[in-house]
Amino acid sequence: MSSSRDLSSRLRQNVWDGTIPLEIRLHSGDCRTYDDSDPYLIQFPRLSYLGLLPPRLHTFFSNSLIYPDVSPAEAWLSYEHVPLKWHYPLGLLYDLYSGTEPAYPAADGDDAEKKADGRNVGDDVNIPWRLTVHFSEYPVEHLVKLDVDGKHLHDLFINSVKEADFVRNGHGRPVMNLSKEDSTQLWESVKQHSFPLYNPINQKLLNPPGVSLRHLPVKLYLPHATSDSNDKGQAPGSLRVVQQPINPALSSRQPQTIGTALNQIIPSLFPSRRSPLLAQAVLHGAVLPLGTSVEELVRTTAYLDGWLHIAVVMMA
Amino acid sequence: MLDVIASPLISKSDFDAACDELSRLFAERHNLQSEWLSVDVHDRNDTRFLRIMKPLCTRVDVALGDSQEQSDERELMEYDEEALEPSPSHQGVVVEYDIVFSPSFQVPVLYFNIKDLLFRFPPTMDTLYRHLIPLQFRSQAEKAGVIGGITLTDHPLTNAPVFFVHPCQTVSILGASRGKEELTPIEFLMLWISAMGGCVGLHLPIALAEK
């Protein structure tokens, strides 16, 4: 029993420590020397939000900006013309858009063969991830506009935390009952990416006394298929976000697995509960084995807002 | 429509039925009212939702301020007129209210934004308080916790930024306003619109509410 707890906490720690190196360049349209500015380099936590970066980016690039007086709230980031949502954690954005092949479980048999197509594991890793920061032409139709004080980002985060709480318990009491200090500490832990600050609050939310787990907070992110693209107003990189109530268990003896949940929610992409045939579920850069218990994942590898944000990636 | 809803919550299938019913009722009686432009049931990604459109009505003071480009003037005018009125310069501008059943909260949630071919009303808090929230609701709306607040989020189906009325308090608000009698799905939806929509300018036309 204790070894499984050790494993959980090691996994939690690994997920917490996951980072992606970013190389952020100023968009030529905002740069007084066209494309001659130095890039901003940062090793950024996968769990954290790019929405925390604008003040730093503004300071870093202020000497290169055509309009140095522009507010940091005008900043937005893109990757290959896709505006990046502020309130999606970096890891989700990277898994969705970077094109990097996810990591496969070091499994035997079938799984190993898929990788044996002549390519090395590191071949298509997109590192550092090269992003562009803009300070004009904010895509208001696609991105929530942030403010200088970070209130919008905080609001988006807290709403997401509340929603996860509601899904888990059928009501939002645990998060509503957090003290003012605890709520402040939760947001501080996000801003500072501090596990010692985050973990005690998270444990309160995950284990409210006298409440049994109702549903599991899982969101699936599907890239729009090309057949959908005649849909008007389709932005580059637009997604379909799918969410349904997921029970923790199918029966008293059978826990809900990634395979059973995906088969229930999007059977067209996951016709089998046991083996991925058309698409794969990617979390924190890794392909999720379909036999994994969803509840265990929620408890150990959820994002900071309590959700499992899973990228659904089509198989080649 | 004999099914009766026992609690303030509504099931997904009852919600779908209520949407159909309200849309049908509007088709029948739209001539008797002028507040709403359309009430349509939409299906997107296998999810049904109700879209209500109405013309953008802007507070008279704001509309004047717009044409004169003078914010001082606007402030002087502010206590003159607090009602929301259609403004000539905003002709053809539409407010889109989407009522979507939330799988998380298991209640309908209200999302809304302004549709304008000239993109003059981006989804920002400034737009919200200048054009969408009647002045008398402003302080109430700004206080998160009273009705959960009104902020920005991504629309669950279009994934584009829109305003939304946070649903956390829906159950208690509806519980307080629905009284003791049991409601049919369409009655529930009408009650829900009255309770959640008023503060953001969505009012049920009387012609639709009458039996």
Short mmCIF file of N, CA, C and O in Angstrom, two decimals, chain A residues 85 87-88 140-145 152 155-156 159 162-163 166-167 176 231 239-241 243-245 307, chain B residues 44-46 102-106 119 122-125 151-154 156 158-161 164 166 168-169:
data_model
loop_
_atom_site.label_atom_id
_atom_site.label_comp_id
_atom_site.label_asym_id
_atom_site.label_seq_id
_atom_site.Cartn_x
_atom_site.Cartn_y
_atom_site.Cartn_z
N LYS A 85 -4.43 30.25 -26.07
CA LYS A 85 -5.36 30.61 -24.98
C LYS A 85 -4.59 30.79 -23.68
O LYS A 85 -3.82 29.91 -23.28
N HIS A 87 -5.67 30.72 -20.66
CA HIS A 87 -6.08 29.92 -19.51
C HIS A 87 -5.94 28.42 -19.78
O HIS A 87 -6.39 27.62 -18.97
N TYR A 88 -5.35 28.05 -20.92
CA TYR A 88 -4.96 26.65 -21.08
C TYR A 88 -3.55 26.51 -20.51
O TYR A 88 -2.69 27.32 -20.82
N VAL A 140 -9.39 39.61 -30.35
CA VAL A 140 -10.46 39.59 -29.35
C VAL A 140 -11.52 38.53 -29.64
O VAL A 140 -12.23 38.10 -28.73
N GLU A 141 -11.64 38.14 -30.89
CA GLU A 141 -12.64 37.13 -31.22
C GLU A 141 -12.21 35.74 -30.74
O GLU A 141 -13.03 34.82 -30.69
N HIS A 142 -10.94 35.57 -30.46
CA HIS A 142 -10.45 34.23 -30.12
C HIS A 142 -9.89 34.11 -28.71
O HIS A 142 -9.86 33.03 -28.15
N LEU A 143 -9.40 35.23 -28.16
CA LEU A 143 -8.77 35.15 -26.85
C LEU A 143 -9.43 36.12 -25.89
O LEU A 143 -9.70 37.27 -26.24
N VAL A 144 -9.66 35.66 -24.67
CA VAL A 144 -10.10 36.56 -23.61
C VAL A 144 -9.00 37.58 -23.39
O VAL A 144 -7.82 37.25 -23.32
N LYS A 145 -9.42 38.85 -23.30
CA LYS A 145 -8.44 39.92 -23.07
C LYS A 145 -8.07 39.94 -21.59
O LYS A 145 -8.95 39.94 -20.73
N HIS A 152 -8.33 38.90 -14.64
CA HIS A 152 -9.07 38.02 -15.53
C HIS A 152 -8.53 36.60 -15.49
O HIS A 152 -9.28 35.64 -15.47
N ASP A 155 -9.64 35.03 -12.39
CA ASP A 155 -11.07 34.71 -12.51
C ASP A 155 -11.29 33.44 -13.33
O ASP A 155 -12.05 32.56 -12.94
N LEU A 156 -10.59 33.35 -14.46
CA LEU A 156 -10.71 32.16 -15.31
C LEU A 156 -10.27 30.92 -14.54
O LEU A 156 -10.89 29.86 -14.60
N ASN A 159 -12.82 30.05 -11.69
CA ASN A 159 -14.05 29.47 -12.24
C ASN A 159 -13.84 28.02 -12.63
O ASN A 159 -14.72 27.18 -12.48
N LYS A 162 -13.74 25.95 -9.48
CA LYS A 162 -15.09 25.75 -8.96
C LYS A 162 -15.83 24.69 -9.77
O LYS A 162 -16.56 23.86 -9.21
N GLU A 163 -15.64 24.74 -11.08
CA GLU A 163 -16.33 23.79 -11.94
C GLU A 163 -15.87 22.37 -11.63
O GLU A 163 -16.69 21.44 -11.52
N PHE A 166 -17.43 21.23 -8.48
CA PHE A 166 -18.82 20.86 -8.72
C PHE A 166 -18.94 19.47 -9.34
O PHE A 166 -19.79 18.68 -8.96
N VAL A 167 -18.06 19.20 -10.29
CA VAL A 167 -18.09 17.89 -10.95
C VAL A 167 -17.78 16.78 -9.94
O VAL A 167 -18.46 15.77 -9.89
N MET A 176 -16.10 26.84 -2.11
CA MET A 176 -16.76 28.01 -1.53
C MET A 176 -16.39 28.18 -0.06
O MET A 176 -16.35 29.28 0.47
N ASP A 231 -17.23 25.35 -41.50
CA ASP A 231 -17.92 26.02 -40.40
C ASP A 231 -17.44 27.47 -40.34
O ASP A 231 -16.25 27.72 -40.29
N LEU A 239 -10.54 24.31 -31.73
CA LEU A 239 -10.70 23.01 -31.10
C LEU A 239 -12.15 22.77 -30.78
O LEU A 239 -12.94 23.69 -30.67
N ARG A 240 -12.45 21.52 -30.59
CA ARG A 240 -13.72 21.16 -30.00
C ARG A 240 -13.40 20.63 -28.60
O ARG A 240 -12.60 19.72 -28.45
N VAL A 241 -14.02 21.23 -27.60
CA VAL A 241 -13.80 20.79 -26.23
C VAL A 241 -14.99 19.94 -25.81
O VAL A 241 -16.12 20.38 -25.91
N GLN A 243 -16.91 17.52 -22.97
CA GLN A 243 -16.96 17.19 -21.56
C GLN A 243 -18.28 16.54 -21.25
O GLN A 243 -19.33 16.97 -21.72
N GLN A 244 -18.23 15.49 -20.47
CA GLN A 244 -19.44 14.79 -20.02
C GLN A 244 -19.19 14.28 -18.62
O GLN A 244 -18.05 14.04 -18.26
N PRO A 245 -20.26 14.10 -17.86
CA PRO A 245 -20.03 13.53 -16.53
C PRO A 245 -19.46 12.11 -16.66
O PRO A 245 -19.96 11.30 -17.44
N TRP A 307 -8.58 19.70 -13.15
CA TRP A 307 -9.06 18.99 -14.33
C TRP A 307 -7.96 18.15 -14.96
O TRP A 307 -6.78 18.51 -14.90
N ARG B 44 -25.00 21.64 -32.05
CA ARG B 44 -23.60 21.73 -32.42
C ARG B 44 -22.84 20.67 -31.64
O ARG B 44 -23.00 20.57 -30.43
N ASN B 45 -22.03 19.92 -32.33
CA ASN B 45 -21.28 18.83 -31.68
C ASN B 45 -22.20 17.97 -30.81
O ASN B 45 -21.87 17.67 -29.68
N ASP B 46 -23.33 17.63 -31.33
CA ASP B 46 -24.29 16.77 -30.62
C ASP B 46 -24.86 17.41 -29.36
O ASP B 46 -25.40 16.72 -28.50
N SER B 102 -25.19 22.81 -18.89
CA SER B 102 -23.83 22.52 -18.46
C SER B 102 -23.71 21.11 -17.89
O SER B 102 -24.39 20.77 -16.92
N PRO B 103 -22.83 20.29 -18.49
CA PRO B 103 -22.65 18.95 -17.94
C PRO B 103 -22.01 18.97 -16.55
O PRO B 103 -22.18 18.05 -15.76
N SER B 104 -21.29 20.04 -16.23
CA SER B 104 -20.65 20.13 -14.91
C SER B 104 -21.65 20.51 -13.84
O SER B 104 -21.72 19.90 -12.78
N PHE B 105 -22.42 21.56 -14.12
CA PHE B 105 -23.30 22.09 -13.09
C PHE B 105 -24.70 21.48 -13.15
O PHE B 105 -25.50 21.67 -12.23
N GLN B 106 -24.99 20.78 -14.25
CA GLN B 106 -26.30 20.17 -14.42
C GLN B 106 -27.44 21.19 -14.34
O GLN B 106 -28.52 20.90 -13.84
N PHE B 119 -17.42 44.93 -35.69
CA PHE B 119 -16.61 44.53 -34.52
C PHE B 119 -16.37 45.69 -33.55
O PHE B 119 -15.25 45.88 -33.06
N PRO B 122 -16.11 44.42 -28.75
CA PRO B 122 -15.38 43.19 -28.40
C PRO B 122 -15.78 42.71 -27.01
O PRO B 122 -16.27 43.51 -26.20
N PRO B 123 -15.62 41.42 -26.75
CA PRO B 123 -15.97 40.92 -25.42
C PRO B 123 -14.97 41.38 -24.36
O PRO B 123 -13.99 40.71 -24.08
N THR B 124 -15.22 42.54 -23.81
CA THR B 124 -14.38 43.05 -22.72
C THR B 124 -15.31 43.54 -21.61
O THR B 124 -16.50 43.75 -21.84
N MET B 125 -14.74 43.74 -20.44
CA MET B 125 -15.56 44.18 -19.32
C MET B 125 -16.11 45.58 -19.58
O MET B 125 -17.19 45.93 -19.11
N THR B 151 -18.56 37.33 -15.94
CA THR B 151 -17.21 37.55 -16.46
C THR B 151 -17.10 36.92 -17.84
O THR B 151 -18.09 36.61 -18.47
N LEU B 152 -15.85 36.77 -18.29
CA LEU B 152 -15.60 36.23 -19.61
C LEU B 152 -15.12 34.79 -19.52
O LEU B 152 -14.41 34.42 -18.60
N THR B 153 -15.51 34.03 -20.51
CA THR B 153 -15.01 32.67 -20.60
C THR B 153 -15.12 32.23 -22.04
O THR B 153 -15.64 32.96 -22.88
N ASP B 154 -14.63 31.04 -22.36
CA ASP B 154 -14.83 30.52 -23.70
C ASP B 154 -16.19 29.83 -23.78
O ASP B 154 -16.56 29.07 -22.89
N PRO B 156 -18.76 27.13 -24.50
CA PRO B 156 -18.47 25.68 -24.47
C PRO B 156 -18.57 25.04 -25.86
O PRO B 156 -17.99 23.98 -26.07
N THR B 158 -18.56 27.06 -29.15
CA THR B 158 -17.78 27.74 -30.20
C THR B 158 -16.34 27.95 -29.78
O THR B 158 -15.47 28.23 -30.61
N ASN B 159 -16.07 27.84 -28.47
CA ASN B 159 -14.74 28.04 -27.90
C ASN B 159 -14.21 29.46 -28.12
O ASN B 159 -13.01 29.69 -28.02
N ALA B 160 -15.08 30.41 -28.40
CA ALA B 160 -14.68 31.81 -28.54
C ALA B 160 -15.09 32.56 -27.28
O ALA B 160 -16.04 32.16 -26.60
N PRO B 161 -14.37 33.65 -26.95
CA PRO B 161 -14.69 34.36 -25.71
C PRO B 161 -16.08 34.99 -25.72
O PRO B 161 -16.46 35.63 -26.71
N PHE B 164 -20.39 35.37 -19.48
CA PHE B 164 -21.31 34.38 -18.92
C PHE B 164 -21.67 34.72 -17.48
O PHE B 164 -20.92 35.38 -16.78
N HIS B 166 -22.07 33.42 -14.01
CA HIS B 166 -21.56 32.23 -13.35
C HIS B 166 -22.65 31.43 -12.67
O HIS B 166 -23.45 31.99 -11.92
N CYS B 168 -22.76 29.07 -10.37
CA CYS B 168 -22.64 28.48 -9.03
C CYS B 168 -23.89 28.65 -8.18
O CYS B 168 -24.27 27.77 -7.42
N GLN B 169 -24.53 29.81 -8.30
CA GLN B 169 -25.64 30.11 -7.39
C GLN B 169 -27.00 29.82 -8.01
O GLN B 169 -28.02 30.16 -7.41
#
